[in-house]
Tab-separated table of C-alpha atoms in Angstrom:
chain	number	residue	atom	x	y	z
A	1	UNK	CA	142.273	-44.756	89.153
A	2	UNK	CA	140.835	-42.685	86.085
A	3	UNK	CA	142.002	-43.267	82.393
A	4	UNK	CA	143.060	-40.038	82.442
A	5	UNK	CA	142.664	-36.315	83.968
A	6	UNK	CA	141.826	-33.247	82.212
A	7	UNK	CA	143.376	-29.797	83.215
A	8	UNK	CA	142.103	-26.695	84.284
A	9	UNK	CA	138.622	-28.133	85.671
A	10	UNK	CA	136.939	-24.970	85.208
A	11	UNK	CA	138.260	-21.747	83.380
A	12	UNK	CA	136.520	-18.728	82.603
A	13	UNK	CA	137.421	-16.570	79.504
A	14	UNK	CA	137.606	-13.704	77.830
A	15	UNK	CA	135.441	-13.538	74.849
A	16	UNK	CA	138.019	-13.564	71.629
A	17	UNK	CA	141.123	-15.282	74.504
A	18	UNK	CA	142.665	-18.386	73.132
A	19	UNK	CA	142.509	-21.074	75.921
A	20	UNK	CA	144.209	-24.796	75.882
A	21	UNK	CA	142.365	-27.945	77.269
A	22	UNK	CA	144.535	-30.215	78.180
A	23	UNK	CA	144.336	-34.406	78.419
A	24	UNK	CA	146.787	-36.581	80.322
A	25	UNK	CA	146.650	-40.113	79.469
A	26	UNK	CA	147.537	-42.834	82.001
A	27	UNK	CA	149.338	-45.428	79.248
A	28	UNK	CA	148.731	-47.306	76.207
A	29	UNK	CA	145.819	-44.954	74.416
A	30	UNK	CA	145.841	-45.007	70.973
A	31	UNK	CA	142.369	-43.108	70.055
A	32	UNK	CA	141.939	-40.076	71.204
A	33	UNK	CA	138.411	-37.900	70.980
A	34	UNK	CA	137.266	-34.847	72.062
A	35	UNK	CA	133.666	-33.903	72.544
A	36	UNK	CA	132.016	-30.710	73.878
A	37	UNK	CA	128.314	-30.678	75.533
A	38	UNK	CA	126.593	-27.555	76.249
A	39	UNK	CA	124.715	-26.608	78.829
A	40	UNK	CA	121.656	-28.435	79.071
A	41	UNK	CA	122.395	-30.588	75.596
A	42	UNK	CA	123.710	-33.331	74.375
A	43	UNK	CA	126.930	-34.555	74.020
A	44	UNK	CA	128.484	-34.205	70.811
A	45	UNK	CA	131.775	-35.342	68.865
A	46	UNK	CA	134.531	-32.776	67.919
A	47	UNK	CA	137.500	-34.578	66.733
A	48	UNK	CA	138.935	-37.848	66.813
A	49	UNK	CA	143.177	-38.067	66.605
A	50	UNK	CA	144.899	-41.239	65.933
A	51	UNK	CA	148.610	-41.778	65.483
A	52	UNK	CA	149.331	-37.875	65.921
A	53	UNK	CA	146.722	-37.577	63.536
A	54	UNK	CA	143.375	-35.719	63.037
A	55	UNK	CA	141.730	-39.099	61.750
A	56	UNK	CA	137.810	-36.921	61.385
A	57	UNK	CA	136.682	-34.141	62.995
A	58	UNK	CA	132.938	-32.412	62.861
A	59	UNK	CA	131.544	-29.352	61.383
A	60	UNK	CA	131.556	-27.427	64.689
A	61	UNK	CA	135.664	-28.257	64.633
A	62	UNK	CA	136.861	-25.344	62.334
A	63	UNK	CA	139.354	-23.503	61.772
A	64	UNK	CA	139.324	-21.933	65.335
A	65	UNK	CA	139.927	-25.624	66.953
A	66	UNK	CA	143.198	-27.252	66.908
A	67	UNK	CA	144.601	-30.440	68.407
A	68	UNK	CA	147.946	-31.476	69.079
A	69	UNK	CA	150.153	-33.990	71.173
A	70	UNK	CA	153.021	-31.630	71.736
A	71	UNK	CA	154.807	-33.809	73.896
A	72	UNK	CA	154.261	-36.950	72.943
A	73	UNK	CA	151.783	-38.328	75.958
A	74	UNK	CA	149.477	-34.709	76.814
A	75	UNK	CA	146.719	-34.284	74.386
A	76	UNK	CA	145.182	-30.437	73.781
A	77	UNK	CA	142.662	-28.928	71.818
A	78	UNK	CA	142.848	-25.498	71.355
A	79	UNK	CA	140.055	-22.539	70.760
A	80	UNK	CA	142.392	-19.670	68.687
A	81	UNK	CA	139.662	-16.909	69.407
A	82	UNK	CA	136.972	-17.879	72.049
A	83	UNK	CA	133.110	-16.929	71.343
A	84	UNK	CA	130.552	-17.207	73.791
A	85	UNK	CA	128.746	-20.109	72.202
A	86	UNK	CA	131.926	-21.786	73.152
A	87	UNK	CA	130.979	-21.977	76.575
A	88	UNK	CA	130.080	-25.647	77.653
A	89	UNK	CA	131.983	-29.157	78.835
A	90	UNK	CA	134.714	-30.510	77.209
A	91	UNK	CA	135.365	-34.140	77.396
A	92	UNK	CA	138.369	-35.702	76.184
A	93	UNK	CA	137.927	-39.732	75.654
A	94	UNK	CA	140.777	-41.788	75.173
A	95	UNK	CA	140.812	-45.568	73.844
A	96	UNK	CA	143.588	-48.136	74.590
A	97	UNK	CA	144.094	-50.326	71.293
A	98	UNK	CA	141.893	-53.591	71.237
A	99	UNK	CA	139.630	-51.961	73.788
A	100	UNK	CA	136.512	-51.481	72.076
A	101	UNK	CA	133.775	-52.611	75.077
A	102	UNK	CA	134.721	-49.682	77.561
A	103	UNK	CA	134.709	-45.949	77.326
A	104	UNK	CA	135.884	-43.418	80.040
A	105	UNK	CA	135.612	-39.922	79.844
A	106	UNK	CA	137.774	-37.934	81.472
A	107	UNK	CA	135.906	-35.459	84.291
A	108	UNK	CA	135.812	-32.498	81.727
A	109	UNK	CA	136.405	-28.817	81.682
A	110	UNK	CA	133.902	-26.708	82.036
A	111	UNK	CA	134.538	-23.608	79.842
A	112	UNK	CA	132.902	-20.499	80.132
A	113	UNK	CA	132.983	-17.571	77.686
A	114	UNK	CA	132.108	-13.921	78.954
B	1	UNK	CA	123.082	-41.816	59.128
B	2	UNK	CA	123.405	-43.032	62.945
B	3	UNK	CA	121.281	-41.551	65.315
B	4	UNK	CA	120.425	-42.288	69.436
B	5	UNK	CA	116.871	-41.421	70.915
B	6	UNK	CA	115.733	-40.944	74.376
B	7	UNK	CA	112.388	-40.294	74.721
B	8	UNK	CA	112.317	-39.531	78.136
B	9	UNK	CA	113.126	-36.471	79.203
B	10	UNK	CA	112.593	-36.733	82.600
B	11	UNK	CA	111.669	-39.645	84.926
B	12	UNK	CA	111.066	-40.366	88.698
B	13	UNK	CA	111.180	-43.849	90.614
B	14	UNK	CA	110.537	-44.769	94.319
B	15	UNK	CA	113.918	-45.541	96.267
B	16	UNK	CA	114.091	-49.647	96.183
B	17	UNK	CA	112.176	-49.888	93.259
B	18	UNK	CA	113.308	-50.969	89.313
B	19	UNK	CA	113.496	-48.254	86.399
B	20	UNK	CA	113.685	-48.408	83.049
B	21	UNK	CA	115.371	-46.085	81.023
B	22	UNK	CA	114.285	-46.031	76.721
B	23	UNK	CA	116.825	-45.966	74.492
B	24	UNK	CA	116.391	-46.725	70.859
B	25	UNK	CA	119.049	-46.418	68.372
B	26	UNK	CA	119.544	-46.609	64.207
B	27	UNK	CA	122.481	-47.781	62.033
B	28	UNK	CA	122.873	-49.524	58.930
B	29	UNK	CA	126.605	-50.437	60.313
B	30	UNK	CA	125.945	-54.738	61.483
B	31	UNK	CA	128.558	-53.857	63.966
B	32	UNK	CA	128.467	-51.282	66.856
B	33	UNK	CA	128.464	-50.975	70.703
B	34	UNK	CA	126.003	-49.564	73.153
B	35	UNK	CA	127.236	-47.370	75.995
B	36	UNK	CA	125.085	-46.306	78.617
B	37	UNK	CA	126.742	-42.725	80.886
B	38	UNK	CA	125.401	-41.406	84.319
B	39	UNK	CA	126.258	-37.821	84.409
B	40	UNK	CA	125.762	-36.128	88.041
B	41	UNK	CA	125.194	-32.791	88.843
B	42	UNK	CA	128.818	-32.545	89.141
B	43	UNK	CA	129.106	-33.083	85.700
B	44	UNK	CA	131.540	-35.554	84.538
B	45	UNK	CA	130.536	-38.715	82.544
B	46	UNK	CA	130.408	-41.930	84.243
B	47	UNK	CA	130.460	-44.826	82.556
B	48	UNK	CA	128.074	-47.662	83.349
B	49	UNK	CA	127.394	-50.788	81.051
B	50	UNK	CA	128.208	-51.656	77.565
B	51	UNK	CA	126.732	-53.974	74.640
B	52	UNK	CA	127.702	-54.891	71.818
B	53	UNK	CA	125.630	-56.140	68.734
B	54	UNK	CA	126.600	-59.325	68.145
B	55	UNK	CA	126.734	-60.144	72.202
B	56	UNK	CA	123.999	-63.019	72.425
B	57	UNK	CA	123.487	-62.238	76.015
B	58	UNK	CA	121.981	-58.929	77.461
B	59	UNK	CA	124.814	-57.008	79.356
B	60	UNK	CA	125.049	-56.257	83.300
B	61	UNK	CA	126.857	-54.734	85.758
B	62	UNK	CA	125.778	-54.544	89.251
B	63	UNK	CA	122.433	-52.981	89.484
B	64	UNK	CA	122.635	-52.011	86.081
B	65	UNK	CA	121.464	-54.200	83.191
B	66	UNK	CA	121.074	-53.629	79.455
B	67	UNK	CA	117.374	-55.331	77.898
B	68	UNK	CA	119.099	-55.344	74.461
B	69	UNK	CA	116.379	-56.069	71.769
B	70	UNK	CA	118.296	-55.558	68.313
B	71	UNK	CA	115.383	-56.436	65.985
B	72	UNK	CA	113.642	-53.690	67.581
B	73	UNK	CA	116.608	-51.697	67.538
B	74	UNK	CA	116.650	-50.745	71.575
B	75	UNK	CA	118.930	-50.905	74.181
B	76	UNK	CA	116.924	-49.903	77.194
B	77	UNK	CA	118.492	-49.532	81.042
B	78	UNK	CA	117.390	-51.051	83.762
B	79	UNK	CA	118.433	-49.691	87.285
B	80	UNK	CA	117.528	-52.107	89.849
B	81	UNK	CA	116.905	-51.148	93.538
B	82	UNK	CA	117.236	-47.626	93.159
B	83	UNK	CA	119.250	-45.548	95.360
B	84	UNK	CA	119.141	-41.639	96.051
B	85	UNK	CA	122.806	-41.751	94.729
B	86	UNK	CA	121.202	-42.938	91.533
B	87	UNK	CA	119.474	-39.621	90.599
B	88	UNK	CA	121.439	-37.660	87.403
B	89	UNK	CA	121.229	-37.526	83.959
B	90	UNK	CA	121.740	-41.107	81.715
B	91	UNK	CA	122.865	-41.231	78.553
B	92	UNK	CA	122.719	-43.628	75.773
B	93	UNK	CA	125.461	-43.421	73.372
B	94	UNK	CA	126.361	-46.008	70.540
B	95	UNK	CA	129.635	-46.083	68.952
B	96	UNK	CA	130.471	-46.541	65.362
B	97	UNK	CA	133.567	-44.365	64.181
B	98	UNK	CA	132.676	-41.686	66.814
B	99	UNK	CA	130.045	-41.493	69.631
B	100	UNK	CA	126.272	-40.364	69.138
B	101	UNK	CA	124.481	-39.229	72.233
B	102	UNK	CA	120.956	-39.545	73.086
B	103	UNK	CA	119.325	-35.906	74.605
B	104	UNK	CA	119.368	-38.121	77.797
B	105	UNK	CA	117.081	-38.601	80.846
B	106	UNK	CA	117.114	-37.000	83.801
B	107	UNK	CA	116.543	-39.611	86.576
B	108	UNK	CA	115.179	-38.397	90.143
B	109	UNK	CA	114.992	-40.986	92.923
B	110	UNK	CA	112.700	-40.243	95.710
B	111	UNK	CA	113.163	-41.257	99.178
């Protein structure tokens, strides 16, 4: 059973669209991170939230990435004004508190910009 | 600064037989964790096998195993026996406050 499933599996978007990635946990995750890879390239770290909390977040996370838990158990990270560079995989990756030896990804969105 | 490198950008391996994917890694932090990540075509990341630094003993799951060499500062995977299945793209990853990715290798398997 995955750690948790992330929703829509694919979307396409209009360039300058606002879209919503959404994460849903099984139980008991206390970390949660978001990373994005683009086609072809390496994985790398958006934003980590902790406690309903932004705890760090990278230089690609500005000001047209947001992250909430506006329900108390979903997880989302939203792009305000899509760009085509934004196309690639988004991975969310939770982590249950005192788990530090295991790391599952959820199966990602593929997002793609036109 | 941390930082993950793959070498390999691409490598092949006779079904059956052992490979052995590079991995070296830098941190000044004296405690971290090693992930290694199959990612198939398909695209999601699967996790495989994970070290930590102070574990005395070198890390396996299955077919997978971790040759964990901290002076040198690698954490290489070996795939045992290697199946058709096994062809994607690996990833090393180490984990301090966040996860740095390698550039990955992209495994083929030939029947």
């Amino acid at each position: 059973e995955p750690e948790v499933t992330q929703t829509p599996s694919h979307q396409v978007t209009q360039m300058g669209q606002e879209v919503i990635l959404r994460c849903v946990p099984i139980s008991n995750h206390l970390y949660f991170y978001w990373y994005r890879q683009i086609l072809g390239q390496k994985v790398e770290f958006l934003v980590s939230f902790y406690n309903n909390e932004i705890s760090e977040k990278s230089e690609i996370f500005d000001d047209q990435f947001s992250v909430e838990r506006p329900d108390g158990s979903n997880f989302t990270l939203k792009i305000r004004s899509t760009k085509l560079e934004d196309s690639a995989m988004y991975f969310c990756a939770p982590v249950r508190e005192g788990e530090y030896t295991e790391a599952f990804f959820g199966q990602g969105t593929r997002l793609t910009v036109v | 600064a941390q930082k993950i490198t793959q070498t390999q950008p691409g490598m092949f391996v006779q079904e059956k037989e052992a490979v052995t994917l590079d991995c070296t890694y830098d941190t000044s932090d004296p405690s971290y964790g090693l992930f290694w990540y199959k990612q198939p075509s398909s695209g999601e990341m699967i996790f495989l096998i994970y070290q930590g630094s102070y574990d005395q003993q070198n890390a396996t799951e299955g077919r997978y195993s971790l040759n964990f060499q901290k002076a040198r500062k690698s954490a290489n995977l070996v795939i045992s026996a290697s199946q058709l299945g096994d062809s994607a793209m690996y990833f090393c990853a180490m984990r301090g406050n966040q996860f740095y990715f390698g550039t990955g290798t992209s495994l083929t398997v030939i029947p």
